[in-house]
Tab-separated table of C-alpha atoms in Angstrom:
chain	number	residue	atom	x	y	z
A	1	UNK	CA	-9.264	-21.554	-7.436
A	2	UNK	CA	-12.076	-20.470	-5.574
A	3	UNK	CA	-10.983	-21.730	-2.280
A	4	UNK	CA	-11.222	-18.958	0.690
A	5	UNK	CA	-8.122	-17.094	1.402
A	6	UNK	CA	-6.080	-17.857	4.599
A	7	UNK	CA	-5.427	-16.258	7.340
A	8	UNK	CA	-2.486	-13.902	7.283
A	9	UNK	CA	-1.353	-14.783	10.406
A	10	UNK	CA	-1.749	-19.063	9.780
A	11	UNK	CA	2.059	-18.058	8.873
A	12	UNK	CA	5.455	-16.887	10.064
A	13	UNK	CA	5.630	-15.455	6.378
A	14	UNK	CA	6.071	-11.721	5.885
A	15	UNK	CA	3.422	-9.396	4.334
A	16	UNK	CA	6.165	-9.268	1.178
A	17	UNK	CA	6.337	-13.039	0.761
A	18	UNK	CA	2.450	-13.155	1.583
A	19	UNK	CA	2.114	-10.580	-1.166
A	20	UNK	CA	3.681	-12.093	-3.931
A	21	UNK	CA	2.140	-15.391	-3.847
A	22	UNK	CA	-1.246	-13.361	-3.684
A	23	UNK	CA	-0.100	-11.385	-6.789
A	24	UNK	CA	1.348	-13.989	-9.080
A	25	UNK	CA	-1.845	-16.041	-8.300
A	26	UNK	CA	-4.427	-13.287	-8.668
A	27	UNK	CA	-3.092	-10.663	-11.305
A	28	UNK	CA	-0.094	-13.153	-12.938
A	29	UNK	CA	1.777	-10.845	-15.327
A	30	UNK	CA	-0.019	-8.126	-15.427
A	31	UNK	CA	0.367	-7.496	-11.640
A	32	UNK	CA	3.952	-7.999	-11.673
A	33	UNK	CA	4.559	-5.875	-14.994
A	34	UNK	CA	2.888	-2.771	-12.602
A	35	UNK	CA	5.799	-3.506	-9.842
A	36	UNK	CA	8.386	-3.903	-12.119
A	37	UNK	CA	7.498	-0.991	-13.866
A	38	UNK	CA	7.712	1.186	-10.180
A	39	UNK	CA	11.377	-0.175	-9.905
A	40	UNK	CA	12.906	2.757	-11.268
A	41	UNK	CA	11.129	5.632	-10.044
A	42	UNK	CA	9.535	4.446	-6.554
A	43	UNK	CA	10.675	0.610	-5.475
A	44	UNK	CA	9.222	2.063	-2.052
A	45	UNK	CA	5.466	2.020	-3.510
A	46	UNK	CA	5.864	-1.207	-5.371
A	47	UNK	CA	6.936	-2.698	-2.452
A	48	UNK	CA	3.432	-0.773	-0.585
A	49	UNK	CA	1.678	-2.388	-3.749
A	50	UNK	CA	2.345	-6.041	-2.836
A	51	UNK	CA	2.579	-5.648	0.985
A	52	UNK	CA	-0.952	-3.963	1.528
A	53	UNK	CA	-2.985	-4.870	-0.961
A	54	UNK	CA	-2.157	-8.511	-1.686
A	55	UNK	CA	0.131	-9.233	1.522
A	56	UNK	CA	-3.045	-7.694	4.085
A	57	UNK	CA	-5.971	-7.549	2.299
A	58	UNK	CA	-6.546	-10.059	-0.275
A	59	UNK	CA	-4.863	-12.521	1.948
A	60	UNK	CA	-7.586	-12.071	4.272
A	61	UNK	CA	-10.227	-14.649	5.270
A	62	UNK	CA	-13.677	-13.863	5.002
A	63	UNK	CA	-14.330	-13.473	1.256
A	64	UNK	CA	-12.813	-15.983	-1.711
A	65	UNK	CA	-10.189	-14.007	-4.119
A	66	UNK	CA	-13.110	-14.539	-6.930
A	67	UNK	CA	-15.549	-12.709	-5.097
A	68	UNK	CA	-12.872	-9.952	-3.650
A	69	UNK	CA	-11.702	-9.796	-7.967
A	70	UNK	CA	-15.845	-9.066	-8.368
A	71	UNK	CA	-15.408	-5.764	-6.323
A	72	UNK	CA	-12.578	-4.778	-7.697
A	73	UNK	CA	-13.761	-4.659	-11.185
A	74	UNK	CA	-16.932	-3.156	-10.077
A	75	UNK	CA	-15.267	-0.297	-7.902
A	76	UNK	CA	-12.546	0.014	-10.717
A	77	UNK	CA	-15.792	0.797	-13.210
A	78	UNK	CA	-17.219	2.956	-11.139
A	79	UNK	CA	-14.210	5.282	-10.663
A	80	UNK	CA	-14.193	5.689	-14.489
A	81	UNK	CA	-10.740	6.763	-14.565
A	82	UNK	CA	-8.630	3.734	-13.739
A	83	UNK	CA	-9.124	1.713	-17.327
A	84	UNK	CA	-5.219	0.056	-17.201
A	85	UNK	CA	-5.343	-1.149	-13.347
A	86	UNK	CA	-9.217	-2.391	-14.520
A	87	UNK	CA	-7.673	-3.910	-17.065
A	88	UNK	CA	-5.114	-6.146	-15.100
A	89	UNK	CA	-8.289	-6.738	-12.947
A	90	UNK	CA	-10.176	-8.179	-15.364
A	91	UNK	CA	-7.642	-10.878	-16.500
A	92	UNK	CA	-7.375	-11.501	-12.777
A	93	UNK	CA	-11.241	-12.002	-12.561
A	94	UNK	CA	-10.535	-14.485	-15.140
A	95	UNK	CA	-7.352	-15.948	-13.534
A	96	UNK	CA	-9.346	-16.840	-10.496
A	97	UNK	CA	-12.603	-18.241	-12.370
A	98	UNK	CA	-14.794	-15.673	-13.232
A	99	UNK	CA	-16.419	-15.728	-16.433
A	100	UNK	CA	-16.035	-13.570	-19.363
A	101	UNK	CA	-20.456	-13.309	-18.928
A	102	UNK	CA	-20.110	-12.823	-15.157
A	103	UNK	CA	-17.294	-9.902	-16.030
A	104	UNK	CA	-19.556	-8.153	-18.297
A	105	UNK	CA	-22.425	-8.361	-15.833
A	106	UNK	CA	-20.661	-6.822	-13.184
A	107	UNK	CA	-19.920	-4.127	-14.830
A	108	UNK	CA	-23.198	-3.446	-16.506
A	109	UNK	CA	-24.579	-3.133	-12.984
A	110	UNK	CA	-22.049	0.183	-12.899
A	111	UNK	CA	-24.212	1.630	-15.216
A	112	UNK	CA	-26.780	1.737	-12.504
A	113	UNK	CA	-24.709	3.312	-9.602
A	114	UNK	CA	-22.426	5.231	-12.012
A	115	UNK	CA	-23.456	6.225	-15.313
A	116	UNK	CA	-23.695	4.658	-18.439
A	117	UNK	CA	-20.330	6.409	-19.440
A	118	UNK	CA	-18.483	4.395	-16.736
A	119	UNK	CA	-20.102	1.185	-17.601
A	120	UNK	CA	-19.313	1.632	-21.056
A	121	UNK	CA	-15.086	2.287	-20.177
A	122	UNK	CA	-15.382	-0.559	-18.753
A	123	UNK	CA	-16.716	-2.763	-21.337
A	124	UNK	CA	-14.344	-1.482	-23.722
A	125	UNK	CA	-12.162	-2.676	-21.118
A	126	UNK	CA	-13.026	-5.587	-20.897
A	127	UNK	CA	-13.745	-6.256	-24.607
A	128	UNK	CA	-9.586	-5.281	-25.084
A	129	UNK	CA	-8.609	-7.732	-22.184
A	130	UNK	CA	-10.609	-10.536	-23.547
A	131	UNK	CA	-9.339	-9.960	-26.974
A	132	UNK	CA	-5.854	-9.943	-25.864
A	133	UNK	CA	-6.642	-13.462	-23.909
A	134	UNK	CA	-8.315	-14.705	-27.181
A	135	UNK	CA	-5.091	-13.890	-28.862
A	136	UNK	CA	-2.965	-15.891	-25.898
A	137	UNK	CA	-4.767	-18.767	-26.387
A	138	UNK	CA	-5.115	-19.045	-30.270
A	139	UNK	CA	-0.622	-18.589	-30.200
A	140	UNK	CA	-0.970	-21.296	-27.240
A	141	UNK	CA	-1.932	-24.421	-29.670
């Protein structure tokens, strides 16, 4: 999974189709649990959600989804407001092969650029997602 990502134009597919595949495969249920949830109330923005963001952006070449998932999480820390989409981009970090260690380091670093309140959010963040994950894969044996 830590193959670069292809060009958006290397297909006739549209930014929606484009966008899925770069959801399910990055954020898995947690992404799609965020557009479902939209449905009701603004089906125009979750269809912005996966277009943009996963249909332009992470489908982009030029940086692997691992390394795009290591920004996220550190710009998602440093905002200090954002803990459930940090959340979903944590388990995505560890969807596309990032370590729990590597995680945790990245967003230590916030501390430096941020604050130490920031950095701490988000390793209570992270300390909830990889409970949750340690819970998934005790129920999966």
């Amino acid at each position: 999974m830590h193959s670069e990502n292809p060009t958006p134009s290397a297909s006739n597919d549209s930014r929606h189709e484009r966008g899925l595949r770069a959801l399910a495969e990055i954020d898995g249920e947690g992404g799609q649990k965020v557009v479902d949830a939209l449905a009701d109330i603004a089906p125009d923005f979750a269809r912005y959600l996966v277009e943009f963001p996963f249909g332009d952006i992470y489908s982009r070449p030029g940086l692997a989804t691992r390394d795009r998932e290591i920004a996220t999480i550190a710009a998602l820390t440093a905002l200090g407001h954002s803990a459930p989409q940090l959340e979903v981009h944590i388990q995505a970090g560890l969807n596309v092969g990032l370590s729990r260690e590597e995680i945790v380091e990245v967003i230590m670093q916030m501390a430096v650029y941020s604050g130490f309140p920031t950095a701490l959010n988000g390793l209570f963040a992270a300390k909830r997602v990889f409970a949750e994950s340690s819970c998934e894969t005790s129920h999966a044996k």
